[in-house]
CSV table of C-alpha atoms in Angstrom, one decimal:
chain,number,residue,atom,x,y,z
A,1,MET,CA,152.8,82.3,151.5
A,2,GLN,CA,150.4,84.9,150.1
A,3,ARG,CA,150.5,86.8,153.5
A,4,LEU,CA,154.4,87.0,153.4
A,5,ILE,CA,154.1,88.4,149.9
A,6,ASP,CA,151.5,91.0,150.9
A,7,ALA,CA,153.7,91.8,153.9
A,8,TYR,CA,156.9,92.4,151.8
A,9,PHE,CA,154.6,94.9,149.5
A,10,ASN,CA,153.1,96.6,152.4
A,11,SER,CA,156.7,97.2,153.8
A,12,VAL,CA,158.0,98.7,150.7
A,13,ARG,CA,155.3,100.8,150.4
A,14,ALA,CA,156.0,101.8,154.0
A,15,PHE,CA,159.5,102.5,153.3
A,16,ARG,CA,159.1,104.6,150.0
A,17,LYS,CA,156.5,106.7,152.0
A,18,LEU,CA,158.7,107.3,154.8
A,19,ALA,CA,162.1,107.6,152.4
A,20,ALA,CA,160.2,110.5,150.5
A,21,SER,CA,158.4,112.6,153.4
A,22,GLU,CA,160.0,111.9,156.8
A,23,LYS,CA,163.0,113.9,157.6
A,24,ALA,CA,164.1,112.0,160.6
A,25,PHE,CA,163.9,108.7,158.7
A,26,GLN,CA,165.8,110.1,155.8
A,27,GLN,CA,168.6,111.3,158.2
A,28,GLU,CA,168.7,107.9,159.4
A,29,LEU,CA,168.9,106.3,156.2
A,30,MET,CA,172.1,108.6,155.4
A,31,LEU,CA,173.5,107.5,158.9
A,32,LEU,CA,173.2,103.7,157.7
A,33,ALA,CA,174.8,104.7,154.4
A,34,LEU,CA,177.5,106.1,156.3
A,35,ALA,CA,177.7,103.4,159.0
A,36,LEU,CA,178.1,100.5,156.4
A,37,PRO,CA,181.9,101.4,155.4
A,38,LEU,CA,182.6,103.4,158.5
A,39,GLY,CA,181.8,100.5,160.7
A,40,TRP,CA,184.1,98.2,158.8
A,41,PHE,CA,187.0,100.4,159.7
A,42,VAL,CA,186.0,101.1,163.2
A,43,SER,CA,185.3,97.5,164.4
A,44,ILE,CA,187.8,95.0,165.1
A,45,SER,CA,185.7,91.8,164.2
A,46,TRP,CA,182.7,90.7,162.6
A,47,ARG,CA,180.5,90.5,165.5
A,48,GLY,CA,181.5,94.4,166.2
A,49,TYR,CA,180.6,95.2,162.7
A,50,ALA,CA,177.5,93.5,163.3
A,51,LEU,CA,176.7,95.2,166.2
A,52,LEU,CA,177.5,98.6,164.9
A,53,ILE,CA,175.2,98.4,162.1
A,54,GLY,CA,172.5,96.4,164.4
A,55,ALA,CA,172.6,99.5,166.5
A,56,VAL,CA,171.7,101.7,163.7
A,57,LEU,CA,169.2,99.6,162.2
A,58,LEU,CA,167.4,99.4,165.7
A,59,LEU,CA,167.6,103.3,165.7
A,60,ILE,CA,165.6,103.1,162.2
A,61,MET,CA,163.4,100.6,163.2
A,62,VAL,CA,162.2,102.7,166.5
A,63,GLU,CA,162.0,105.4,164.3
A,64,VAL,CA,159.3,103.6,162.1
A,65,LEU,CA,157.3,102.7,165.0
A,66,ASN,CA,157.4,106.1,166.3
A,67,THR,CA,156.3,107.5,163.0
A,68,GLY,CA,153.6,104.7,163.0
A,69,ILE,CA,152.1,105.7,166.4
A,70,GLU,CA,152.2,109.6,165.4
A,71,ALA,CA,150.3,108.8,162.3
A,72,ALA,CA,147.7,106.7,164.3
A,73,CYS,CA,147.3,109.6,166.7
A,74,ASP,CA,146.8,112.1,163.8
A,75,ALA,CA,144.3,109.7,162.2
A,76,PHE,CA,142.4,109.7,165.5
A,77,SER,CA,142.5,113.3,166.2
A,78,ARG,CA,144.5,116.5,165.4
A,79,GLU,CA,143.0,118.0,168.4
A,80,PHE,CA,145.1,118.3,171.6
A,81,ASN,CA,144.7,115.4,173.8
A,82,VAL,CA,146.5,114.5,176.8
A,83,ASP,CA,146.8,110.7,176.1
A,84,ILE,CA,147.7,111.3,172.5
A,85,GLN,CA,150.5,113.8,173.8
A,86,LEU,CA,151.7,110.9,175.9
A,87,ALA,CA,151.8,108.6,173.2
A,88,LYS,CA,153.8,110.7,171.0
A,89,ASP,CA,156.1,111.7,173.5
A,90,CYS,CA,156.7,108.0,174.4
A,91,GLY,CA,157.6,107.3,171.1
A,92,SER,CA,159.9,110.2,170.8
A,93,LEU,CA,161.5,108.9,174.3
A,94,ALA,CA,162.0,105.6,172.4
A,95,VAL,CA,163.7,107.3,169.7
A,96,LEU,CA,166.0,109.3,172.0
A,97,ILE,CA,166.9,106.1,174.2
A,98,SER,CA,167.8,104.5,170.6
A,99,VAL,CA,170.1,107.2,169.5
A,100,LEU,CA,171.7,106.9,173.0
A,101,ILE,CA,172.5,103.0,172.4
A,102,VAL,CA,173.8,104.0,168.9
A,103,ALA,CA,176.2,106.5,170.8
A,104,GLY,CA,177.4,104.2,173.2
A,105,VAL,CA,177.8,101.3,170.9
A,106,TRP,CA,179.6,103.2,168.4
A,107,GLY,CA,181.7,105.2,171.1
A,108,ILE,CA,182.8,102.0,172.8
A,109,ALA,CA,183.9,100.6,169.4
A,110,ILE,CA,186.0,103.7,168.7
A,111,ILE,CA,187.6,103.6,172.0
A,112,GLU,CA,188.6,99.9,171.2
A,113,ARG,CA,189.8,100.7,167.8
A,114,ILE,CA,191.8,103.5,169.1
A,115,THR,CA,193.5,101.9,172.4
A,116,GLY,CA,193.5,98.3,170.8
A,117,LEU,CA,192.2,97.1,174.0
A,118,PRO,CA,188.5,95.2,173.9
A,119,ILE,CA,186.4,97.2,176.5
């Protein structure tokens, strides 16, 4: 049980650090704050709402992992290194893919809401 408690406090520390200093994380938290009420009006079911919010949470999770990769790479070396560049670029690509997932999920939900037809 102590491990779970320690993990919780570690997570809270990371959340505070990212919320205070990482612009992308701050923007995604704002997106989540907007998505929570907006998703209620866009979705046509509880499952749809969960999918809309889940997609935004997935984006936030990938951003957190990307930030962790960047921090680990920077801790190793700040000098240019092809392998470090690849690691950072892959993290950035993962965030981009997550953004596309969010856009697709929300786009489909909006089309469903406008047309009244489930896609």
